[in-house]
Amino acid sequence: MLDLIGGLAWAVEGNARLIVDIAMFFGLLVIVAMAINFQYGNAGIPNMGCAVQVIIGGFTVSAITTRLTFWAVAQAGVELLPYDNDFDWVYNNMVNVSVLSNGYLKDNATLCISLLLFSIAMCILLGAVIGWIIAIPAIRLRATYLMVTLITMADASQIIGRNVVGISGGTLGMFVPNVFAFYPGDRTVIMAALTLFIGLISFFIFKTMLNSPYGRLMRSIRENEVTVGSVGKDVVSIRRNILMFSSGITATAGCLLAFYYSFVVEANYQRAYWTYWPWLMLMMGGPGNNAGTFLGTTLVVALRRIIIVYKWVFDRMLFFPIAYFERLLLGILLLVVMIYRPNGIIPEKLLYIPGINYRQLIREEVPVDWRSAPKASKAGGGGILDRLRGKRGS
Amino acid sequence: MDYDTIFFWVMIAIWVIMPTFIVYEEIMERRALREALQTEETS
Amino acid sequence: MLLSALWMAAVIYACELTILSIGFTLTYLTAKIPNFAHGTYAGIGIFTVWICDRIFNISPYYGFPFAFLFCGIFSAAMYVLIINVLSGLGAGLIVMTIATLAIQIFLQASLWAFSYWLRSITGKYTTGFLLKRTDFVLFDTPGIFFVALGCSIVSIVVLHWMLTRTRIGIAMRATSEDTELSAVLGIDVNRIQLFAWFLTGGLAGLAGAMVPMWFASSAATAGAMQTSIMAGSLLGGFTNMYGAIIGGFSIGLLEILLTFQLQMTIGTWVGEYRPIIPMLVLVLVLIIEPEGLQGFYRRFTATKTGERFLKAIGRGE
């Protein structure tokens, strides 16, 4: 029965297993860190509540997808054990998921894929909803109030998740259906590949949003809110939109984590892991640009894996349990980075929007067509500027 | 077919593509920015 | 006993929160940042008292002044090493708040490491310990009740006297209002801020020292009070010390009494949601009136009834 849970989740062994694991967590943390970079590095919103957004992704999988699977499986005729009240929800969960649902899902590739896509879509939607909810009290206030509120909300979401059993199995946690049951090999490999792929897609999404007039608007809100408000932009609703958008993308990280473990418990989504470490990655690499975020994530993930792999060496050197060493290192690194490299390792640069020449804009009426402008991959801004000045067209 | 190995190398490929893309885009952007600033200065 | 155990627990907790909220507001006044590590400073006080009892075998009350001292020194050290350096580098408020968050992470981990090290050396429990049996009894009540009330009243009175009558207190108030103007007037801003951080750390240590006398504590207990501290401070208005007194005391009473009442009426499962009460207060205050009771008072005195009220108590014109 055990092999039905994971689809041979330990088929990959040895060094390859370590690499798959690192790749998976790297992918997840890079999604979260890029979303935080989008909010803080570009729009100036210090989002200390990413743990809430990630946990919503996990809860979507455990609460909604699981129930949907049970319904679909029951429609197909498989007898499920009862799961109406809290006790049965947790105690019958393992048999329901591992034996019955996964046994059915094994033969139904289309159902599996559609469940996966539905989960991701639902996560983005619910992530946006939670972004709207956490924006209600805090979006009008100064940054420090925002941080205070968001940190407390992260704690609140953990408490609620721990106590409302129907969401994610309370303190014990619950299994979720394995959406790759049809895959004959190790599902962790395909999950890691999927996570990295989604990381790549989200990188492109964030990059496109940044190098567009909307990105310029975000940067201007960060620099001077009052000016932006005085020219007629609704600053509060723009900030709320940014928060909702990033929440949606962050929630997919929680969803992917849930499918990776095939298990959801609220203790997997702790505040320190999903808020403070991504912030450290962001600050270390440099807020405001994606390359910095990526570099920071790489460094921090490498650091943590080194600590884990060389655990016994450290244990002999330190006089306290090694578990707290990581936390100590987190605090110290954050302080060191902020004192010695406040702009991160890769500092921020000016925003390049293709086709915008600010001087021409100020001096005269210039139609700006970013679509015909040379992209960053071509020679640069030389061509359009010449054309605008009426010189040789080229 | 050993799907595991295939997907493993797919994963490695994506893991390598991501930073390559990021670095490539950053370099292109910085170059384009520098050129735009230079042409602005000389204009 | 003078009061029921529930009311005594509520009052003691409220006194501790009052002292902590006053310290938090004081930090916000002088440094303009919320100090996320404030609750964790109290953890140093908890362990000072533990050491007094379990290692030296003397009454924990002798540890109170040492808790004040150690915590104050630690807070001053944090100011000198980190906060001052960052503000000298020109860091913004967000960066300094993240710095206090980093201090909290670091300090919490160190407290846990310290508690495990103590356990490995002395072989005594450092988690979930309670020092109630070492307390003295007065009028058939545990002495901590009077000590907590006494400490908070004394600290409030001393703070008020210091801030309004002594030169250093007035210098502190001046620095918090306008740093540059105070520097122009000849006040040594650095030393005043150092003293302010020492004071808030000391107050936090004092409050932390009181915690194990009634509540079971471990290395994490103090940090868990952070939300209540912030809620209490926000309720009274982030920048008003007298509001922090009211805010901290009310949050303390509310947390324990409301939880108990809800548990009686709805069911015992409500107890798990106790940390949500200060969070709800925080969110409600931010939605309704971001300046807390101070803003409410200001709006109230601007109305007709408010003016009549002021005249009645002799403050209006």
Coordinates of C-alpha atoms in Angstrom, one line a residue, chain A:
Chain A
M1 CA 0.0 0.0 0.0
L2 CA 2.8 2.4 0.7
D3 CA 3.9 2.6 -2.9
L4 CA 0.6 3.9 -3.9
I5 CA 1.1 7.0 -1.8
G6 CA 4.1 8.3 -3.5
G7 CA 4.4 6.6 -6.8
L8 CA 7.8 5.2 -5.8
A9 CA 8.9 8.4 -4.2
W10 CA 12.3 7.0 -3.3
A11 CA 13.1 5.4 -6.6
V12 CA 15.7 8.0 -7.2
E13 CA 18.5 7.5 -4.8
G14 CA 21.8 8.8 -3.6
N15 CA 23.2 12.0 -5.1
A16 CA 20.4 12.3 -7.6
R17 CA 17.9 12.4 -4.8
L18 CA 19.8 15.2 -3.1
I19 CA 19.9 17.2 -6.4
V20 CA 16.2 16.7 -7.0
D21 CA 15.4 17.9 -3.5
I22 CA 17.6 21.0 -3.8
A23 CA 16.1 21.8 -7.2
M24 CA 12.6 21.5 -5.8
F25 CA 13.2 23.8 -2.8
F26 CA 15.2 26.2 -4.9
G27 CA 12.3 26.4 -7.4
L28 CA 9.8 27.1 -4.6
L29 CA 11.9 29.7 -2.9
V30 CA 12.8 31.4 -6.1
I31 CA 9.1 31.9 -6.9
V32 CA 8.5 33.4 -3.5
A33 CA 11.6 35.5 -3.5
M34 CA 10.8 36.9 -7.0
A35 CA 7.3 37.8 -5.9
I36 CA 8.7 39.6 -2.8
N37 CA 11.2 41.3 -5.1
F38 CA 8.3 42.4 -7.3
Q39 CA 6.5 43.9 -4.3
Y40 CA 9.4 45.4 -2.3
G41 CA 12.2 45.9 -4.7
N42 CA 9.9 47.6 -7.3
A43 CA 6.9 48.9 -5.6
G44 CA 8.2 49.5 -2.1
I45 CA 5.7 47.3 -0.3
P46 CA 7.5 45.3 2.4
N47 CA 5.5 42.2 2.3
M48 CA 6.3 40.3 5.5
G49 CA 3.3 38.1 5.2
C50 CA 4.3 35.8 2.4
A51 CA 3.8 32.9 4.7
V52 CA 0.0 33.6 4.6
Q53 CA 0.1 33.5 0.8
V54 CA 2.0 30.3 0.6
I55 CA -0.2 28.6 3.2
I56 CA -3.3 29.5 1.2
G57 CA -1.8 27.5 -1.6
G58 CA -1.4 24.5 0.6
F59 CA -4.8 24.8 2.1
T60 CA -6.4 25.0 -1.3
V61 CA -4.9 21.7 -2.2
S62 CA -5.8 20.1 1.0
A63 CA -9.3 21.5 1.4
I64 CA -10.6 21.9 -2.1
T65 CA -8.7 19.6 -4.4
T66 CA -8.9 16.7 -2.0
R67 CA -12.7 17.1 -1.7
L68 CA -13.0 17.4 -5.4
T69 CA -11.0 14.3 -6.0
F70 CA -13.2 12.4 -3.5
W71 CA -16.3 13.6 -5.2
A72 CA -15.0 12.6 -8.7
V73 CA -13.8 9.3 -7.4
A74 CA -17.1 8.6 -5.7
Q75 CA -18.9 9.4 -8.9
A76 CA -16.9 6.9 -10.7
G77 CA -18.1 4.3 -8.3
V78 CA -15.3 3.7 -5.9
E79 CA -16.5 3.3 -2.3
L80 CA -14.8 5.8 -0.1
L81 CA -14.8 5.7 3.7
P82 CA -16.9 8.4 5.3
Y83 CA -15.3 11.7 5.9
D84 CA -18.0 14.0 7.1
N85 CA -16.9 14.9 10.5
D86 CA -13.5 16.0 11.8
F87 CA -12.5 12.7 13.2
D88 CA -13.3 10.7 10.1
W89 CA -11.7 13.4 7.9
V90 CA -8.3 12.8 9.5
Y91 CA -8.4 9.1 10.4
N92 CA -10.0 7.9 7.2
N93 CA -7.8 10.3 5.2
M94 CA -4.9 7.9 4.6
V95 CA -7.0 5.0 3.3
N96 CA -9.2 7.4 1.3
V97 CA -6.3 9.0 -0.4
S98 CA -3.6 6.4 -0.6
V99 CA -5.6 3.3 -1.4
L100 CA -8.8 4.4 -3.0
S101 CA -8.2 7.7 -4.7
N102 CA -4.7 7.1 -5.9
G103 CA -5.7 3.6 -7.0
Y104 CA -8.3 5.2 -9.2
L105 CA -6.2 8.0 -10.3
K106 CA -3.5 5.6 -11.5
D107 CA -5.6 4.8 -14.6
N108 CA -6.9 8.2 -15.3
A109 CA -4.2 10.5 -16.6
T110 CA -6.7 13.1 -17.8
L111 CA -8.3 13.4 -14.4
C112 CA -4.9 13.8 -12.9
I113 CA -3.7 16.5 -15.2
S114 CA -6.9 18.4 -14.9
L115 CA -6.7 18.2 -11.1
L116 CA -3.3 19.7 -11.2
L117 CA -4.3 22.5 -13.5
F118 CA -7.4 23.1 -11.5
S119 CA -5.3 23.3 -8.3
I120 CA -2.9 25.8 -9.7
A121 CA -5.7 28.0 -11.1
M122 CA -7.6 27.8 -7.8
C123 CA -4.4 28.7 -5.9
I124 CA -3.8 31.8 -8.0
L125 CA -7.4 32.8 -7.5
L126 CA -7.5 32.2 -3.8
G127 CA -4.1 33.8 -3.4
A128 CA -5.4 36.9 -5.0
V129 CA -8.4 36.8 -2.6
I130 CA -6.1 36.5 0.4
G131 CA -4.0 39.4 -1.0
W132 CA -7.2 41.5 -1.1
I133 CA -8.0 40.4 2.5
I134 CA -4.6 41.3 3.9
A135 CA -4.7 44.6 2.1
I136 CA -7.8 45.7 3.8
P137 CA -6.3 46.9 7.1
A138 CA -2.9 47.8 6.0
I139 CA -2.7 49.1 2.5
R140 CA -3.4 52.7 3.4
L141 CA -0.9 52.9 6.1
R142 CA 2.8 53.5 6.3
A143 CA 5.2 50.7 5.7
T144 CA 5.9 49.9 9.4
Y145 CA 2.2 49.4 10.2
L146 CA 2.0 47.2 7.1
M147 CA 4.8 45.0 8.3
V148 CA 3.3 44.7 11.8
T149 CA -0.1 43.6 10.4
L150 CA 1.3 41.2 7.9
I151 CA 3.5 39.4 10.5
T152 CA 0.6 39.0 12.8
M153 CA -1.6 37.7 10.0
A154 CA 1.0 35.0 9.2
D155 CA 0.7 33.8 12.8
A156 CA -3.1 33.9 12.6
S157 CA -3.2 31.8 9.5
Q158 CA -1.1 29.1 11.1
I159 CA -3.3 29.1 14.2
I160 CA -6.4 28.8 12.2
G161 CA -4.9 26.1 10.0
R162 CA -3.9 24.2 13.1
N163 CA -7.3 24.2 14.7
V164 CA -9.9 24.0 12.0
V165 CA -9.5 20.3 11.1
G166 CA -11.5 20.5 7.9
I167 CA -8.9 22.6 6.2
S168 CA -5.8 20.6 6.5
G169 CA -6.2 18.0 9.1
G170 CA -5.4 20.1 12.1
T171 CA -2.3 19.2 14.0
L172 CA -1.9 15.8 12.4
G173 CA -2.0 16.9 8.8
M174 CA -3.5 15.0 5.9
F175 CA -2.5 13.3 2.7
V176 CA -3.5 14.8 -0.6
P177 CA -4.1 12.9 -3.8
N178 CA -1.0 12.2 -5.9
V179 CA -1.7 14.0 -9.2
F180 CA 1.1 12.0 -10.8
A181 CA -0.2 8.6 -9.9
F182 CA -0.3 7.7 -13.6
Y183 CA 3.4 8.3 -13.9
P184 CA 5.3 5.1 -13.6
G185 CA 8.4 6.6 -12.1
D186 CA 9.3 8.9 -9.2
R187 CA 6.9 11.7 -8.8
T188 CA 9.3 14.0 -7.1
V189 CA 11.4 14.4 -10.2
I190 CA 8.5 15.5 -12.3
M191 CA 7.4 17.8 -9.5
A192 CA 10.8 19.4 -9.3
A193 CA 10.9 19.9 -13.1
L194 CA 7.4 21.4 -13.0
T195 CA 8.4 23.7 -10.2
L196 CA 11.4 25.0 -12.0
F197 CA 9.3 25.4 -15.1
I198 CA 6.8 27.5 -13.2
G199 CA 9.7 29.5 -11.7
L200 CA 10.8 30.3 -15.3
I201 CA 7.4 31.3 -16.3
S202 CA 6.9 33.5 -13.3
F203 CA 10.3 35.1 -14.0
F204 CA 9.0 36.0 -17.5
I205 CA 5.8 37.3 -16.1
F206 CA 7.5 39.5 -13.6
K207 CA 10.0 40.7 -16.1
T208 CA 7.3 41.7 -18.6
M209 CA 5.4 43.5 -15.9
L210 CA 8.4 45.3 -14.8
N211 CA 9.7 46.5 -18.2
S212 CA 6.4 48.0 -19.1
P213 CA 4.7 51.3 -18.3
Y214 CA 3.2 49.6 -15.3
G215 CA 6.6 48.8 -14.0
R216 CA 7.5 52.4 -14.3
L217 CA 4.4 53.3 -12.4
M218 CA 5.4 50.9 -9.6
R219 CA 8.8 52.4 -9.3
S220 CA 7.4 55.9 -9.2
I221 CA 5.1 54.8 -6.4
R222 CA 8.1 53.6 -4.5
E223 CA 9.9 56.8 -5.0
N224 CA 7.2 59.4 -4.3
E225 CA 3.7 58.4 -3.6
V226 CA 2.4 62.0 -3.2
T227 CA 3.5 63.0 -6.7
V228 CA 1.9 60.0 -8.3
G229 CA -1.3 60.6 -6.4
S230 CA -1.3 64.3 -7.4
V231 CA -1.3 63.4 -11.1
G232 CA -4.4 61.4 -10.6
K233 CA -3.3 57.8 -10.1
D234 CA -5.1 55.9 -7.3
V235 CA -2.1 54.8 -5.3
V236 CA -4.0 52.7 -2.9
S237 CA -5.7 50.6 -5.5
I238 CA -2.4 50.1 -7.5
R239 CA -0.7 48.9 -4.4
R240 CA -3.6 46.6 -3.7
N241 CA -3.4 45.2 -7.2
I242 CA 0.3 44.6 -6.9
L243 CA -0.3 42.8 -3.6
M244 CA -3.1 40.6 -5.0
F245 CA -1.1 39.8 -8.1
S246 CA 2.0 38.7 -6.2
S247 CA -0.2 36.8 -3.7
G248 CA -1.6 34.7 -6.5
I249 CA 1.8 33.8 -7.8
T250 CA 3.2 33.0 -4.4
A251 CA 0.2 30.7 -3.6
T252 CA 1.3 28.4 -6.4
A253 CA 4.5 27.7 -4.4
G254 CA 2.4 26.4 -1.6
C255 CA 0.4 24.3 -4.0
L256 CA 3.5 22.7 -5.5
L257 CA 4.9 22.0 -2.1
A258 CA 1.8 20.2 -1.1
F259 CA 1.9 18.0 -4.2
Y260 CA 5.6 17.4 -3.7
Y261 CA 5.1 16.0 -0.2
S262 CA 1.7 14.7 -1.1
F263 CA 1.0 15.8 2.5
V264 CA -0.2 19.0 4.0
V265 CA 0.2 20.1 7.6
E266 CA 0.3 23.7 8.8
A267 CA 3.7 23.2 10.3
N268 CA 5.2 23.0 6.9
Y269 CA 4.4 26.6 6.2
Q270 CA 6.1 28.3 9.1
R271 CA 6.7 32.0 9.1
A272 CA 10.5 31.8 9.4
Y273 CA 10.9 29.4 6.5
W274 CA 8.6 31.2 4.0
T275 CA 9.1 34.8 5.0
Y276 CA 12.4 35.4 6.6
W277 CA 14.6 33.2 4.4
P278 CA 13.1 34.6 1.2
W279 CA 13.7 38.1 2.6
L280 CA 17.3 37.2 3.4
M281 CA 17.7 35.9 -0.2
L282 CA 16.2 39.2 -1.5
M283 CA 18.4 41.4 0.6
M284 CA 21.5 39.4 0.0
G285 CA 21.2 39.4 -3.7
G286 CA 19.9 42.9 -4.1
P287 CA 16.3 44.1 -4.1
G288 CA 15.0 45.5 -7.3
N289 CA 16.4 43.1 -9.9
N290 CA 15.7 39.5 -10.7
A291 CA 19.3 38.5 -11.1
G292 CA 20.0 39.6 -7.6
T293 CA 17.1 37.6 -6.3
F294 CA 18.3 34.5 -8.1
L295 CA 21.8 34.9 -6.8
G296 CA 20.6 35.4 -3.3
T297 CA 18.5 32.3 -3.5
T298 CA 21.3 30.2 -4.8
L299 CA 23.6 31.3 -2.1
V300 CA 21.2 30.8 0.7
V301 CA 20.0 27.4 -0.5
A302 CA 23.6 26.3 -0.9
L303 CA 24.4 27.5 2.6
R304 CA 21.5 25.6 4.1
R305 CA 22.3 22.4 2.3
I306 CA 26.0 22.7 3.4
I307 CA 24.9 23.0 7.0
I308 CA 22.6 20.0 6.6
V309 CA 25.2 17.8 4.8
Y310 CA 28.0 18.7 7.2
K311 CA 25.7 18.6 10.2
W312 CA 28.0 16.4 12.3
V313 CA 31.0 18.5 11.8
F314 CA 29.1 21.5 13.1
D315 CA 27.7 19.5 15.9
R316 CA 31.2 18.8 17.3
M317 CA 32.1 22.4 17.0
L318 CA 29.1 24.0 18.6
F319 CA 27.9 23.6 22.2
F320 CA 24.2 23.9 21.4
P321 CA 21.9 21.9 19.2
I322 CA 22.6 22.4 15.5
A323 CA 18.9 23.2 14.8
Y324 CA 19.3 26.7 16.2
F325 CA 22.5 27.3 14.3
E326 CA 20.6 27.9 11.1
R327 CA 18.4 30.5 12.8
L328 CA 21.3 32.2 14.3
L329 CA 23.0 32.3 10.9
L330 CA 19.8 33.8 9.4
G331 CA 19.7 36.6 11.9
I332 CA 23.4 37.4 11.7
L333 CA 23.5 37.2 7.9
L334 CA 20.6 39.5 7.6
L335 CA 22.3 42.1 9.8
V336 CA 25.6 41.8 8.1
V337 CA 24.1 42.1 4.7
M338 CA 22.2 45.2 5.7
I339 CA 25.2 46.9 7.3
Y340 CA 27.8 46.1 4.7
R341 CA 25.8 45.7 1.5
P342 CA 22.5 47.5 1.9
N343 CA 22.0 47.4 -1.9
G344 CA 22.8 43.7 -2.1
I345 CA 25.4 42.0 -4.1
I346 CA 23.9 43.1 -7.4
P347 CA 22.7 46.7 -7.0
E348 CA 19.7 48.0 -8.7
K349 CA 19.9 49.8 -12.0
L350 CA 17.6 52.2 -13.8
L351 CA 14.6 50.8 -15.5
Y352 CA 15.0 50.3 -19.2
I353 CA 11.8 50.7 -21.0
P354 CA 12.3 50.3 -24.8
G355 CA 11.4 53.4 -26.8
I356 CA 11.3 56.0 -24.0
N357 CA 13.6 58.9 -24.3
Y358 CA 12.8 61.1 -21.4
R359 CA 14.4 64.2 -22.8
Q360 CA 12.4 64.0 -26.0
L361 CA 9.3 63.4 -23.9
I362 CA 9.8 66.5 -21.9
R363 CA 10.8 68.8 -24.7
E364 CA 8.1 67.9 -27.2
E365 CA 5.2 65.7 -28.1
V366 CA 6.7 62.4 -29.0
P367 CA 4.6 59.4 -29.8
V368 CA 6.0 56.6 -27.9
D369 CA 5.6 53.2 -29.5
W370 CA 7.3 50.6 -27.4
R371 CA 6.3 47.9 -29.8
S372 CA 8.5 49.2 -32.6
A373 CA 11.3 50.1 -30.4
P374 CA 14.4 47.9 -30.5
K375 CA 14.2 45.4 -27.7
A376 CA 16.9 45.0 -25.2
S377 CA 18.2 42.1 -27.2
K378 CA 19.0 44.2 -30.1
A379 CA 21.5 47.1 -30.4
G380 CA 19.8 49.4 -27.9
G381 CA 18.2 52.7 -27.9
G382 CA 20.3 54.2 -30.7
G383 CA 18.0 53.4 -33.6
I384 CA 14.7 54.9 -32.3
L385 CA 16.4 58.0 -31.1
D386 CA 17.8 58.7 -34.5
R387 CA 14.5 58.1 -36.1
L388 CA 12.7 60.4 -33.7
R389 CA 15.1 63.2 -34.4
G390 CA 14.4 62.8 -38.1
K391 CA 17.8 61.7 -39.1
R392 CA 18.6 58.8 -41.3
G393 CA 15.9 56.2 -41.0
S394 CA 17.4 52.9 -40.2

